[in-house]
DNA sequence: ACCTGAACACCGTTCAAGT
DNA sequence: ACCTGAACACCGTTCAAGT
């Protein structure tokens, strides 16, 4: 794994870290591991990044920069809002191990600022004041992130082991609950263990968020 | 800090870990630190817990067990659902550093199962089928957790330093953006940096979730 | 400008052993 | 049943030094 393309760069490290997180989870993203992966000494990383936290900042920024923001368009605010949330979702879905990093880092770099500005703009169009737009907009972006962080496929690499066996095990456990006390859990057992990560899970809950915004605004 | 009450117990360790997480953040919760805090060898922890992950399981279960579930009641499903989400929120709000642990652990112990069963029951009453109830219910609980994980007060202890100064700094940064490109961020700057953690933030977004459920159901 | 070497203070965990 | 001691393989990070 210790290959050295010629020179090390911030971007190369970030790409490497992203691939590593996708393949083995965020806890595999380590200063020492990244160094090893690039055929370099751990301390070489400290030339390109101040410390590990700024490496994580870079990962989050790179992730958010991959959002394909739709053009400001002329449709209704709710359809435009949905389109933006879906664009955000689509960008982070391939990287569930990194999505959580964005929770606290949306407003720290330009790509996140652009995303947030667009969300706030649409919420203002929907009739929210500046404060309410801030509160709702912040939550909407966090909620979309949660949609993919809750994805059990994200845990696959983390646990390292057999995800399918784990799902079968959890479902069997739910099915084995006392029918008198947990009728709904038993009825929903198959969906509970496999719903997250399915397209249906994302679309229905994005819909819930947009409908919630519509129901919450003043006018 | 090395006091020893007589004997070590699972519950004592969990209480200690909870206090530690509240005071210094989750990354201060360490096998070695817990041992030191209890005047004991690190390896003593392994008698009470298989490994660190099962310690975290215990912390999450203890947290969820503190939810004061309202009685099944006779009101409308949406009012009951709001009451349950608020009860969940109130329980985890005092422990923002631990809330994230519950994201993947709701269905692993009895308190979480009881909570989930109640949520699913109300969603069925609202007209959702078993699969949709599972998808929406899972998301609702995750979204409530996100409400407190996104709380910047949770980062206060983690960063260790001056949270107020950090907020002033972030707000100044937002105010200094180009007015042409980020008018809404500038207008919402005060709310963006301080909205989370405020009661208003929680109530408006819990409302958004409940309204979203109402708008999403079939009948 | 970019990287190395040695060292420090931390982690979680295992394994054998004590009482 | 409950805890200790020594050891192992990992962390992030600093500081001085090399080219």
Tab-separated table of C-alpha atoms in Angstrom, chain A:
chain	number	residue	atom	x	y	z
A	1	UNK	CA	0.000	0.000	0.000
A	2	UNK	CA	3.025	2.244	0.392
A	3	UNK	CA	3.207	3.911	-2.966
A	4	UNK	CA	4.408	7.400	-3.544
A	5	UNK	CA	3.164	9.227	-6.623
A	6	UNK	CA	6.013	11.796	-6.514
A	7	UNK	CA	4.811	14.344	-4.036
A	8	UNK	CA	2.253	14.574	-1.301
A	9	UNK	CA	-0.518	17.149	-1.415
A	10	UNK	CA	-3.453	18.197	0.709
A	11	UNK	CA	-5.876	16.980	-1.932
A	12	UNK	CA	-4.159	13.641	-2.344
A	13	UNK	CA	-4.323	13.060	1.395
A	14	UNK	CA	-7.995	14.000	1.497
A	15	UNK	CA	-8.816	11.688	-1.403
A	16	UNK	CA	-6.924	8.904	0.291
A	17	UNK	CA	-8.681	9.527	3.598
A	18	UNK	CA	-12.059	9.553	1.884
A	19	UNK	CA	-11.403	6.225	0.206
A	20	UNK	CA	-10.168	4.823	3.488
A	21	UNK	CA	-13.277	5.980	5.359
A	22	UNK	CA	-15.522	4.514	2.673
A	23	UNK	CA	-13.752	1.175	2.815
A	24	UNK	CA	-13.025	0.746	6.505
A	25	UNK	CA	-14.895	3.416	8.406
A	26	UNK	CA	-13.875	6.684	9.973
A	27	UNK	CA	-11.883	5.072	12.781
A	28	UNK	CA	-9.498	3.698	10.160
A	29	UNK	CA	-8.659	7.265	9.167
A	30	UNK	CA	-5.597	7.812	11.240
A	31	UNK	CA	-2.591	10.065	10.832
A	32	UNK	CA	-0.303	7.065	10.978
A	33	UNK	CA	-2.399	4.979	8.618
A	34	UNK	CA	-2.608	7.770	6.049
A	35	UNK	CA	1.148	8.201	6.221
A	36	UNK	CA	1.687	4.479	5.730
A	37	UNK	CA	-0.781	4.439	2.848
A	38	UNK	CA	1.279	7.124	1.124
A	39	UNK	CA	4.689	5.707	1.908
A	40	UNK	CA	5.608	8.544	4.185
A	41	UNK	CA	6.343	9.276	7.824
A	42	UNK	CA	3.410	10.166	10.106
A	43	UNK	CA	4.948	13.530	10.812
A	44	UNK	CA	4.796	14.413	7.117
A	45	UNK	CA	1.051	14.884	7.590
A	46	UNK	CA	1.696	17.803	9.896
A	47	UNK	CA	3.147	19.788	7.077
A	48	UNK	CA	-0.153	19.643	5.171
A	49	UNK	CA	-2.505	19.869	8.151
A	50	UNK	CA	-2.146	21.586	11.492
A	51	UNK	CA	-3.592	18.636	13.359
A	52	UNK	CA	-6.088	15.831	12.944
A	53	UNK	CA	-9.057	18.094	13.494
A	54	UNK	CA	-8.145	20.266	10.541
A	55	UNK	CA	-7.782	17.096	8.483
A	56	UNK	CA	-11.373	16.284	9.434
A	57	UNK	CA	-12.364	19.856	8.530
A	58	UNK	CA	-10.856	19.255	5.125
A	59	UNK	CA	-12.723	15.981	4.700
A	60	UNK	CA	-16.034	17.631	5.587
A	61	UNK	CA	-15.417	20.541	3.238
A	62	UNK	CA	-14.496	18.212	0.390
A	63	UNK	CA	-17.649	16.203	1.012
A	64	UNK	CA	-19.920	19.248	1.053
A	65	UNK	CA	-18.192	20.615	-2.035
A	66	UNK	CA	-19.445	17.571	-3.935
A	67	UNK	CA	-23.051	18.701	-3.582
A	68	UNK	CA	-24.488	19.462	-7.027
A	69	UNK	CA	-26.592	22.477	-6.122
A	70	UNK	CA	-29.458	22.931	-8.608
A	71	UNK	CA	-29.771	26.333	-10.280
A	72	UNK	CA	-31.927	28.853	-8.335
A	73	UNK	CA	-34.801	28.057	-10.695
A	74	UNK	CA	-38.317	29.426	-10.940
A	75	UNK	CA	-40.448	26.710	-9.340
A	76	UNK	CA	-42.320	26.776	-6.056
A	77	UNK	CA	-40.203	27.184	-2.936
A	78	UNK	CA	-41.131	23.741	-1.633
A	79	UNK	CA	-40.121	21.964	-4.809
A	80	UNK	CA	-36.849	23.873	-4.883
A	81	UNK	CA	-36.245	23.090	-1.232
A	82	UNK	CA	-36.818	19.401	-1.859
A	83	UNK	CA	-34.422	19.521	-4.802
A	84	UNK	CA	-31.707	21.037	-2.630
A	85	UNK	CA	-32.200	18.559	0.194
A	86	UNK	CA	-32.086	15.715	-2.320
A	87	UNK	CA	-28.913	17.121	-3.864
A	88	UNK	CA	-27.336	17.259	-0.425
A	89	UNK	CA	-28.516	13.751	0.342
A	90	UNK	CA	-27.195	12.364	-2.926
A	91	UNK	CA	-23.789	13.864	-2.275
A	92	UNK	CA	-23.329	12.429	1.206
A	93	UNK	CA	-25.028	9.075	0.672
A	94	UNK	CA	-21.929	7.482	-0.904
A	95	UNK	CA	-19.891	8.457	2.154
A	96	UNK	CA	-21.887	7.518	5.255
A	97	UNK	CA	-18.746	7.273	7.362
A	98	UNK	CA	-17.935	10.915	6.646
A	99	UNK	CA	-21.424	12.403	6.771
A	100	UNK	CA	-21.361	12.890	10.534
A	101	UNK	CA	-18.369	15.187	10.187
A	102	UNK	CA	-20.552	17.700	8.394
A	103	UNK	CA	-22.966	18.041	11.326
A	104	UNK	CA	-20.895	20.722	13.011
A	105	UNK	CA	-18.971	21.933	9.988
A	106	UNK	CA	-21.534	23.249	7.531
A	107	UNK	CA	-20.796	26.891	8.281
A	108	UNK	CA	-17.019	26.638	8.393
A	109	UNK	CA	-16.180	26.564	4.679
A	110	UNK	CA	-17.474	28.017	1.451
A	111	UNK	CA	-19.362	25.028	0.025
A	112	UNK	CA	-21.421	24.732	3.197
A	113	UNK	CA	-22.063	28.445	3.286
A	114	UNK	CA	-23.427	28.342	-0.255
A	115	UNK	CA	-25.685	25.434	0.634
A	116	UNK	CA	-26.952	27.129	3.783
A	117	UNK	CA	-27.536	30.409	1.963
A	118	UNK	CA	-29.755	28.682	-0.572
A	119	UNK	CA	-31.736	26.885	2.102
A	120	UNK	CA	-32.266	30.089	4.055
A	121	UNK	CA	-33.298	31.928	0.906
A	122	UNK	CA	-36.035	29.407	0.162
A	123	UNK	CA	-37.230	29.436	3.756
A	124	UNK	CA	-37.509	33.210	3.581
A	125	UNK	CA	-39.542	32.792	0.390
A	126	UNK	CA	-41.730	30.358	2.303
A	127	UNK	CA	-42.494	33.123	4.766
A	128	UNK	CA	-40.139	32.486	7.661
A	129	UNK	CA	-38.387	35.333	9.425
A	130	UNK	CA	-34.605	35.379	9.713
A	131	UNK	CA	-34.503	33.698	13.132
A	132	UNK	CA	-36.976	30.975	12.289
A	133	UNK	CA	-35.283	30.389	8.953
A	134	UNK	CA	-32.013	29.904	10.813
A	135	UNK	CA	-33.539	27.450	13.267
A	136	UNK	CA	-35.423	25.436	10.673
A	137	UNK	CA	-32.662	25.549	8.085
A	138	UNK	CA	-30.054	24.359	10.549
A	139	UNK	CA	-32.247	21.470	11.540
A	140	UNK	CA	-33.093	20.499	7.965
A	141	UNK	CA	-29.459	20.097	7.029
A	142	UNK	CA	-28.718	18.174	10.206
A	143	UNK	CA	-31.722	15.958	9.590
A	144	UNK	CA	-30.568	15.064	6.087
A	145	UNK	CA	-27.186	14.140	7.479
A	146	UNK	CA	-28.860	11.966	10.096
A	147	UNK	CA	-30.706	10.195	7.330
A	148	UNK	CA	-27.438	8.736	6.069
A	149	UNK	CA	-25.593	8.487	9.385
A	150	UNK	CA	-28.369	6.208	10.612
A	151	UNK	CA	-27.760	3.989	7.627
A	152	UNK	CA	-26.759	0.543	8.909
A	153	UNK	CA	-24.571	0.071	5.865
A	154	UNK	CA	-22.362	2.721	7.404
A	155	UNK	CA	-21.764	0.361	10.302
A	156	UNK	CA	-20.851	-2.513	8.010
A	157	UNK	CA	-17.257	-1.525	7.553
A	158	UNK	CA	-17.018	-0.229	11.104
A	159	UNK	CA	-18.029	-3.521	12.606
A	160	UNK	CA	-15.931	-5.104	9.915
A	161	UNK	CA	-17.938	-8.273	9.907
A	162	UNK	CA	-20.928	-9.803	8.230
A	163	UNK	CA	-23.631	-7.149	7.944
A	164	UNK	CA	-26.228	-9.536	6.535
A	165	UNK	CA	-25.806	-11.950	9.426
A	166	UNK	CA	-26.128	-9.094	11.867
A	167	UNK	CA	-29.380	-7.977	10.247
A	168	UNK	CA	-30.780	-11.494	10.365
A	169	UNK	CA	-29.835	-11.715	14.009
A	170	UNK	CA	-31.491	-8.420	14.930
A	171	UNK	CA	-34.641	-9.306	13.054
A	172	UNK	CA	-34.875	-12.659	14.804
A	173	UNK	CA	-34.495	-10.890	18.120
A	174	UNK	CA	-37.344	-8.512	17.321
A	175	UNK	CA	-39.569	-11.336	16.128
A	176	UNK	CA	-38.943	-13.159	19.392
A	177	UNK	CA	-40.297	-10.348	21.604
A	178	UNK	CA	-43.416	-10.922	23.702
A	179	UNK	CA	-46.317	-10.412	21.265
A	180	UNK	CA	-48.445	-8.881	24.002
A	181	UNK	CA	-46.044	-6.053	24.733
A	182	UNK	CA	-44.450	-5.317	21.381
A	183	UNK	CA	-46.980	-6.064	18.644
A	184	UNK	CA	-45.895	-3.164	16.456
A	185	UNK	CA	-42.199	-3.898	16.700
A	186	UNK	CA	-42.855	-7.485	15.713
A	187	UNK	CA	-45.032	-6.449	12.790
A	188	UNK	CA	-42.440	-3.957	11.610
A	189	UNK	CA	-39.391	-6.114	12.331
A	190	UNK	CA	-38.325	-6.716	8.716
A	191	UNK	CA	-38.702	-3.036	7.868
A	192	UNK	CA	-36.971	-1.859	11.043
A	193	UNK	CA	-33.753	-3.717	10.359
A	194	UNK	CA	-33.551	-3.038	6.653
A	195	UNK	CA	-35.477	0.159	5.988
A	196	UNK	CA	-32.562	2.524	6.399
A	197	UNK	CA	-30.432	2.668	3.305
A	198	UNK	CA	-33.397	1.843	1.091
A	199	UNK	CA	-34.538	4.521	-1.355
A	200	UNK	CA	-37.981	4.435	0.169
A	201	UNK	CA	-36.601	5.429	3.552
A	202	UNK	CA	-34.967	8.524	2.110
A	203	UNK	CA	-37.834	9.691	-0.070
A	204	UNK	CA	-40.531	9.349	2.558
A	205	UNK	CA	-38.518	11.200	5.162
A	206	UNK	CA	-37.345	13.966	2.843
A	207	UNK	CA	-41.018	14.335	2.058
A	208	UNK	CA	-41.784	14.472	5.763
A	209	UNK	CA	-39.296	17.292	6.206
A	210	UNK	CA	-40.646	19.369	3.332
A	211	UNK	CA	-44.230	18.827	4.449
A	212	UNK	CA	-43.176	19.773	7.938
A	213	UNK	CA	-41.724	23.037	6.712
A	214	UNK	CA	-44.946	23.766	4.853
A	215	UNK	CA	-47.012	23.064	7.947
A	216	UNK	CA	-44.808	25.135	10.219
A	217	UNK	CA	-44.571	28.415	8.336
A	218	UNK	CA	-46.787	31.318	9.282
A	219	UNK	CA	-48.628	32.304	6.098
